Amino acid sequence: MNFRRFFLISVPYVWLLILFLIPFGIVLKISLSDTALAIPPYTPTLDLAGGWTSIKEFFSQLDFENFAFLTTDDLYWKSYLSSLKIAFLATFLCLLVGFPIAYGMANAPDEWRPTLMMLVILPFWTSFLIRVYAWMGILSQEGLLNQFLIWLGVIGEPLTILNTNVAVYIGIVYTYCPFMILPIYSTLEKLDGSLLEAGEDLGCSRTTAFWLITVPLSKSGIIAGCFLVFIPALGEFVIPTLLGGSGTLMIGKVLFEEFFSNRDWPVASAVAIVLLLILIIPIVLYQRNEQKMMEAEQ
Amino acid sequence: MLNLKSGAMVFAAAIAAQTAWADEVRVYNWSDYIDEELLAKFEAETGINLIYDVFDSNEVLETKLLAGQSGYDVVVPSGTFLQRQITAGVFQPLDKSKLSNAEHLWDTIQERTTRYDPDNAYSVTYMWGTTGIGAIPEKVHAVLGEDAPLDSLELVFNPENMEKLAECGVYFLDAPGEMIPAALNYIGENPDAQDVETIQKAEAVLSAVRPYVKKYNSSEYITALANGDICVAFGWSGDVLQARDRAAEAENGIEIVYNAVQEGSLMWFDQMAIPADAPNVEAAHAFIDFIINPENIASASNYVYFANGVNPETQELEADVIGDTAIYPDENTMQNLYTTSPWGPKAQRAATRLWTKVKSGT
């Protein structure tokens, strides 16, 4: 019996170990190394065959030089800041778009729901890359959007949208919206309708009931959705590269440059580790907040 | 009985998989860089299954190679990158006894590539060319007047010209290794400068015209020129000529010219080489030998409008290829071309950083 319990508990930990801690350890190790013209392009590499002395030597060669380097050039913090700004705003826009959609879905007749759900998931059937490429066609000067707006008479001259930050926001909101919609939908769907009726019986207007009952009860879905959008948006590379202009500063692009143009895997890894730290802080804060709330409820 | 049968089937499948692996060659080459019919011809002639992937930047190729186990049998880096990769131990020496067509290689080019690959031990030239200016004269003349310097760096690095050209659109290569030497050349510095201080002088030149560059990209200018979406591209010779060809095929009335610049253009070489960990070395040699067969390489050049590494006298190049000085430059232009060597880590970092600064303003 004890064994079974141990097994069940160990599964998520093994998962975490294999898919998070080990890769993290490898990246951390590279971030403490130096570049070299070799395969792989960094030194030192761990040679277990050399026994204890070679392991000791290996550790003595590691240092924090690359992290120090990140502070010498304002490119890095500016990119982190710009990524944070884009990710925050994109998450907020996703919430603005996603919540009404999820709300509409949750309040739709039962027989519609599977179809609506399908429509949200359907874009995933096409490759992400192809969908972003399609946006290039839509947003370009001669693209569908401009042609449509000119046809409507809203604008006289085609707008420059592609290769600007606006296109990046459109791309991120489009790509990650389903990750916002689905968790919110799942909390709204479970919402007990009688609570709203009770509220109205007690003299609440429908709008007040929405803000006092629906929104607080869907909070866990909103928070989950925001994390699911914010985290990948922060490190996004494909969307700013294809839709953004050369002025779009995002840490994903910096990472690419370090890795590919400079062949500096150690600095690239240091950039990635700092990115992870930036993500971990809000996640830990959120976790602590949740725990406190649970304790308060008990 | 059933067990025995399924066991035999698994065994047979394993053998089939094994032979399929043995008869497969994976090639990683630049985009828009071959006549696809040649690929089919290679498969038909040799019976080797060809997997052909493409890239559009040396950096992407290099990262795959340095990570190891790229899985490719033949790759085509440019000379400067090849040199560094040889030092890193990425490639294995070619077995010249397996290259029956090696005798046709052009000594004029081979002499120059020894700079990157001493004794040409690791590579043979696929194509070579120059980096210069592709333009649609009609559009350029419309904004700059009839005496616009189509064959001079003045056109793309003088802000006064660029300000006007911005109206009809200019693309630059997204390749610091091409643009920085050109900018240095423009201000009379050594384009092959290796010291950080000199390299940084390129920034002022590139940043001054930055507001007028529509896009930095190393492949999209072919289509953009052919459609007339832009009027000037700083790009690779053959790519511009491919754009010219596409425009002619589309009969859209757009005329495109390519010029190496009179200040001197960068001459580059794309070299076929075999990674040290290539899964199928035998087939890799077969592919390279097939490509440098004069008949095959001629049809590749006739298609992509780049000069190749095989002696022109042994092959039948079409008149608009061998006769075009944009592809096979005359003696004078040849003298004027320069080559560059790979940057060391410090210079490389400075160049990448400079390039980011030029493009993003940060």
mmCIF file of N, CA and C in Angstrom, chain B residues 50-122:
data_model
loop_
_atom_site.group_PDB
_atom_site.id
_atom_site.type_symbol
_atom_site.label_atom_id
_atom_site.label_comp_id
_atom_site.label_asym_id
_atom_site.label_seq_id
_atom_site.Cartn_x
_atom_site.Cartn_y
_atom_site.Cartn_z
ATOM 1 N N LEU B 50 17.168 10.870 -52.498
ATOM 2 C CA LEU B 50 17.730 12.173 -52.135
ATOM 3 C C LEU B 50 16.764 12.966 -51.271
ATOM 4 N N ILE B 51 17.248 13.401 -50.121
ATOM 5 C CA ILE B 51 16.447 14.294 -49.285
ATOM 6 C C ILE B 51 17.127 15.657 -49.327
ATOM 7 N N TYR B 52 16.412 16.656 -49.841
ATOM 8 C CA TYR B 52 17.028 17.940 -50.141
ATOM 9 C C TYR B 52 16.355 19.036 -49.323
ATOM 10 N N ASP B 53 17.090 19.585 -48.355
ATOM 11 C CA ASP B 53 16.547 20.665 -47.525
ATOM 12 C C ASP B 53 17.276 21.965 -47.836
ATOM 13 N N VAL B 54 16.632 23.084 -47.523
ATOM 14 C CA VAL B 54 17.265 24.371 -47.836
ATOM 15 C C VAL B 54 17.308 25.305 -46.630
ATOM 16 N N PHE B 55 18.284 26.214 -46.658
ATOM 17 C CA PHE B 55 18.397 27.237 -45.619
ATOM 18 C C PHE B 55 18.623 28.572 -46.312
ATOM 19 N N ASP B 56 18.508 29.690 -45.578
ATOM 20 C CA ASP B 56 18.820 30.960 -46.228
ATOM 21 C C ASP B 56 19.790 31.806 -45.404
ATOM 22 N N SER B 57 20.497 31.160 -44.469
ATOM 23 C CA SER B 57 21.563 31.905 -43.814
ATOM 24 C C SER B 57 22.645 30.954 -43.336
ATOM 25 N N ASN B 58 23.892 31.384 -43.510
ATOM 26 C CA ASN B 58 25.041 30.602 -43.074
ATOM 27 C C ASN B 58 24.987 30.314 -41.586
ATOM 28 N N GLU B 59 24.396 31.260 -40.834
ATOM 29 C CA GLU B 59 24.365 31.122 -39.390
ATOM 30 C C GLU B 59 23.540 29.907 -38.970
ATOM 31 N N VAL B 60 22.412 29.725 -39.647
ATOM 32 C CA VAL B 60 21.547 28.598 -39.312
ATOM 33 C C VAL B 60 22.271 27.286 -39.606
ATOM 34 N N LEU B 61 22.922 27.225 -40.751
ATOM 35 C CA LEU B 61 23.680 26.030 -41.108
ATOM 36 C C LEU B 61 24.777 25.769 -40.075
ATOM 37 N N GLU B 62 25.502 26.824 -39.737
ATOM 38 C CA GLU B 62 26.643 26.644 -38.848
ATOM 39 C C GLU B 62 26.223 26.134 -37.473
ATOM 40 N N THR B 63 25.104 26.672 -36.970
ATOM 41 C CA THR B 63 24.658 26.232 -35.653
ATOM 42 C C THR B 63 24.311 24.749 -35.671
ATOM 43 N N LYS B 64 23.665 24.311 -36.761
ATOM 44 C CA LYS B 64 23.350 22.880 -36.861
ATOM 45 C C LYS B 64 24.624 22.047 -36.892
ATOM 46 N N LEU B 65 25.608 22.532 -37.644
ATOM 47 C CA LEU B 65 26.842 21.765 -37.781
ATOM 48 C C LEU B 65 27.605 21.703 -36.456
ATOM 49 N N LEU B 66 27.632 22.838 -35.743
ATOM 50 C CA LEU B 66 28.394 22.865 -34.493
ATOM 51 C C LEU B 66 27.702 22.092 -33.381
ATOM 52 N N ALA B 67 26.386 21.946 -33.493
ATOM 53 C CA ALA B 67 25.680 21.150 -32.490
ATOM 54 C C ALA B 67 26.034 19.678 -32.674
ATOM 55 N N GLY B 68 26.496 19.314 -33.885
ATOM 56 C CA GLY B 68 26.842 17.927 -34.160
ATOM 57 C C GLY B 68 25.628 17.116 -34.549
ATOM 58 N N GLN B 69 25.847 15.960 -35.180
ATOM 59 C CA GLN B 69 24.747 15.067 -35.557
ATOM 60 C C GLN B 69 23.679 15.784 -36.371
ATOM 61 N N SER B 70 24.099 16.612 -37.318
ATOM 62 C CA SER B 70 23.098 17.321 -38.113
ATOM 63 C C SER B 70 22.330 16.340 -38.979
ATOM 64 N N GLY B 71 22.913 15.193 -39.281
ATOM 65 C CA GLY B 71 22.246 14.191 -40.098
ATOM 66 C C GLY B 71 22.425 14.431 -41.585
ATOM 67 N N TYR B 72 23.090 15.530 -41.963
ATOM 68 C CA TYR B 72 23.269 15.816 -43.384
ATOM 69 C C TYR B 72 24.568 15.204 -43.905
ATOM 70 N N ASP B 73 24.527 14.814 -45.177
ATOM 71 C CA ASP B 73 25.697 14.218 -45.816
ATOM 72 C C ASP B 73 26.474 15.242 -46.627
ATOM 73 N N VAL B 74 25.738 16.196 -47.217
ATOM 74 C CA VAL B 74 26.402 17.252 -47.975
ATOM 75 C C VAL B 74 25.813 18.590 -47.528
ATOM 76 N N VAL B 75 26.669 19.545 -47.199
ATOM 77 C CA VAL B 75 26.205 20.886 -46.842
ATOM 78 C C VAL B 75 26.983 21.893 -47.684
ATOM 79 N N VAL B 76 26.409 23.113 -47.816
ATOM 80 C CA VAL B 76 27.019 24.087 -48.716
ATOM 81 C C VAL B 76 27.239 25.439 -48.020
ATOM 82 N N PRO B 77 28.221 25.527 -47.108
ATOM 83 C CA PRO B 77 28.498 26.816 -46.470
ATOM 84 C C PRO B 77 29.306 27.727 -47.396
ATOM 85 N N SER B 78 29.303 29.022 -47.110
ATOM 86 C CA SER B 78 30.149 29.943 -47.858
ATOM 87 C C SER B 78 31.577 29.857 -47.323
ATOM 88 N N GLY B 79 32.520 30.336 -48.138
ATOM 89 C CA GLY B 79 33.944 30.178 -47.832
ATOM 90 C C GLY B 79 34.357 30.577 -46.435
ATOM 91 N N THR B 80 33.967 31.787 -45.997
ATOM 92 C CA THR B 80 34.425 32.264 -44.688
ATOM 93 C C THR B 80 33.934 31.345 -43.569
ATOM 94 N N PHE B 81 32.689 30.907 -43.711
ATOM 95 C CA PHE B 81 32.132 30.034 -42.688
ATOM 96 C C PHE B 81 32.799 28.666 -42.736
ATOM 97 N N LEU B 82 33.044 28.206 -43.961
ATOM 98 C CA LEU B 82 33.695 26.914 -44.134
ATOM 99 C C LEU B 82 35.035 26.884 -43.410
ATOM 100 N N GLN B 83 35.798 27.962 -43.557
ATOM 101 C CA GLN B 83 37.131 28.019 -42.966
ATOM 102 C C GLN B 83 37.062 27.798 -41.455
ATOM 103 N N ARG B 84 36.138 28.514 -40.822
ATOM 104 C CA ARG B 84 36.003 28.390 -39.380
ATOM 105 C C ARG B 84 35.527 26.989 -39.007
ATOM 106 N N GLN B 85 34.603 26.460 -39.817
ATOM 107 C CA GLN B 85 34.056 25.139 -39.502
ATOM 108 C C GLN B 85 35.118 24.052 -39.659
ATOM 109 N N ILE B 86 36.030 24.228 -40.614
ATOM 110 C CA ILE B 86 37.126 23.261 -40.762
ATOM 111 C C ILE B 86 37.955 23.252 -39.477
ATOM 112 N N THR B 87 38.248 24.459 -38.963
ATOM 113 C CA THR B 87 39.017 24.565 -37.715
ATOM 114 C C THR B 87 38.292 23.860 -36.570
ATOM 115 N N ALA B 88 36.969 23.979 -36.563
ATOM 116 C CA ALA B 88 36.198 23.372 -35.474
ATOM 117 C C ALA B 88 36.098 21.860 -35.636
ATOM 118 N N GLY B 89 36.605 21.344 -36.737
ATOM 119 C CA GLY B 89 36.566 19.897 -36.950
ATOM 120 C C GLY B 89 35.233 19.385 -37.442
ATOM 121 N N VAL B 90 34.494 20.246 -38.147
ATOM 122 C CA VAL B 90 33.157 19.869 -38.592
ATOM 123 C C VAL B 90 33.202 18.905 -39.787
ATOM 124 N N PHE B 91 34.223 19.041 -40.636
ATOM 125 C CA PHE B 91 34.197 18.292 -41.902
ATOM 126 C C PHE B 91 35.233 17.178 -41.967
ATOM 127 N N GLN B 92 35.001 16.264 -42.889
ATOM 128 C CA GLN B 92 36.003 15.248 -43.189
ATOM 129 C C GLN B 92 36.613 15.562 -44.552
ATOM 130 N N PRO B 93 37.885 15.203 -44.744
ATOM 131 C CA PRO B 93 38.504 15.472 -46.044
ATOM 132 C C PRO B 93 37.772 14.699 -47.142
ATOM 133 N N LEU B 94 37.716 15.291 -48.318
ATOM 134 C CA LEU B 94 37.071 14.598 -49.435
ATOM 135 C C LEU B 94 38.003 13.504 -49.950
ATOM 136 N N ASP B 95 37.399 12.407 -50.378
ATOM 137 C CA ASP B 95 38.168 11.339 -51.007
ATOM 138 C C ASP B 95 38.142 11.596 -52.513
ATOM 139 N N LYS B 96 39.205 12.231 -53.007
ATOM 140 C CA LYS B 96 39.206 12.680 -54.409
ATOM 141 C C LYS B 96 39.095 11.503 -55.388
ATOM 142 N N SER B 97 39.480 10.292 -54.927
ATOM 143 C CA SER B 97 39.392 9.140 -55.832
ATOM 144 C C SER B 97 37.936 8.804 -56.144
ATOM 145 N N LYS B 98 37.029 9.294 -55.278
ATOM 146 C CA LYS B 98 35.603 9.029 -55.519
ATOM 147 C C LYS B 98 34.960 10.140 -56.335
ATOM 148 N N LEU B 99 35.739 11.164 -56.677
ATOM 149 C CA LEU B 99 35.197 12.279 -57.466
ATOM 150 C C LEU B 99 35.827 12.247 -58.863
ATOM 151 N N SER B 100 35.194 11.473 -59.727
ATOM 152 C CA SER B 100 35.773 11.296 -61.065
ATOM 153 C C SER B 100 35.758 12.592 -61.871
ATOM 154 N N ASN B 101 34.887 13.523 -61.492
ATOM 155 C CA ASN B 101 34.784 14.770 -62.253
ATOM 156 C C ASN B 101 35.658 15.889 -61.695
ATOM 157 N N ALA B 102 36.455 15.558 -60.671
ATOM 158 C CA ALA B 102 37.272 16.593 -60.025
ATOM 159 C C ALA B 102 38.230 17.244 -61.013
ATOM 160 N N GLU B 103 38.616 16.499 -62.047
ATOM 161 C CA GLU B 103 39.561 17.050 -63.035
ATOM 162 C C GLU B 103 38.979 18.257 -63.778
ATOM 163 N N HIS B 104 37.631 18.373 -63.779
ATOM 164 C CA HIS B 104 37.019 19.481 -64.508
ATOM 165 C C HIS B 104 36.955 20.770 -63.690
ATOM 166 N N LEU B 105 37.294 20.689 -62.412
ATOM 167 C CA LEU B 105 37.186 21.891 -61.569
ATOM 168 C C LEU B 105 38.078 23.010 -62.110
ATOM 169 N N TRP B 106 37.636 24.229 -61.913
ATOM 170 C CA TRP B 106 38.264 25.387 -62.545
ATOM 171 C C TRP B 106 39.405 25.908 -61.666
ATOM 172 N N ASP B 107 40.619 25.911 -62.170
ATOM 173 C CA ASP B 107 41.758 26.291 -61.318
ATOM 174 C C ASP B 107 41.712 27.756 -60.880
ATOM 175 N N THR B 108 41.153 28.621 -61.741
ATOM 176 C CA THR B 108 41.047 30.043 -61.370
ATOM 177 C C THR B 108 40.298 30.204 -60.052
ATOM 178 N N ILE B 109 39.231 29.428 -59.905
ATOM 179 C CA ILE B 109 38.428 29.514 -58.686
ATOM 180 C C ILE B 109 39.120 28.758 -57.559
ATOM 181 N N GLN B 110 39.666 27.604 -57.890
ATOM 182 C CA GLN B 110 40.309 26.791 -56.849
ATOM 183 C C GLN B 110 41.465 27.533 -56.176
ATOM 184 N N GLU B 111 42.184 28.320 -56.975
ATOM 185 C CA GLU B 111 43.267 29.114 -56.393
ATOM 186 C C GLU B 111 42.728 30.045 -55.308
ATOM 187 N N ARG B 112 41.597 30.666 -55.633
ATOM 188 C CA ARG B 112 41.039 31.622 -54.673
ATOM 189 C C ARG B 112 40.463 30.945 -53.441
ATOM 190 N N THR B 113 39.901 29.759 -53.601
ATOM 191 C CA THR B 113 39.269 29.116 -52.436
ATOM 192 C C THR B 113 40.299 28.515 -51.481
ATOM 193 N N THR B 114 41.570 28.411 -51.914
ATOM 194 C CA THR B 114 42.583 27.893 -50.967
ATOM 195 C C THR B 114 42.710 28.816 -49.762
ATOM 196 N N ARG B 115 42.267 30.036 -49.929
ATOM 197 C CA ARG B 115 42.266 30.964 -48.810
ATOM 198 C C ARG B 115 41.425 30.439 -47.648
ATOM 199 N N TYR B 116 40.347 29.749 -48.005
ATOM 200 C CA TYR B 116 39.444 29.237 -46.971
ATOM 201 C C TYR B 116 39.728 27.778 -46.661
ATOM 202 N N ASP B 117 40.090 27.039 -47.686
ATOM 203 C CA ASP B 117 40.264 25.604 -47.556
ATOM 204 C C ASP B 117 41.605 25.252 -48.194
ATOM 205 N N PRO B 118 42.710 25.345 -47.416
ATOM 206 C CA PRO B 118 44.038 25.095 -47.986
ATOM 207 C C PRO B 118 44.068 23.746 -48.698
ATOM 208 N N ASP B 119 44.633 23.703 -49.885
ATOM 209 C CA ASP B 119 44.712 22.491 -50.717
ATOM 210 C C ASP B 119 43.337 22.007 -51.189
ATOM 211 N N ASN B 120 42.297 22.769 -50.913
ATOM 212 C CA ASN B 120 40.939 22.337 -51.269
ATOM 213 C C ASN B 120 40.680 20.896 -50.832
ATOM 214 N N ALA B 121 41.105 20.595 -49.624
ATOM 215 C CA ALA B 121 41.021 19.220 -49.149
ATOM 216 C C ALA B 121 39.613 18.848 -48.696
ATOM 217 N N TYR B 122 38.866 19.852 -48.229
ATOM 218 C CA TYR B 122 37.576 19.541 -47.620
ATOM 219 C C TYR B 122 36.371 19.892 -48.492
#
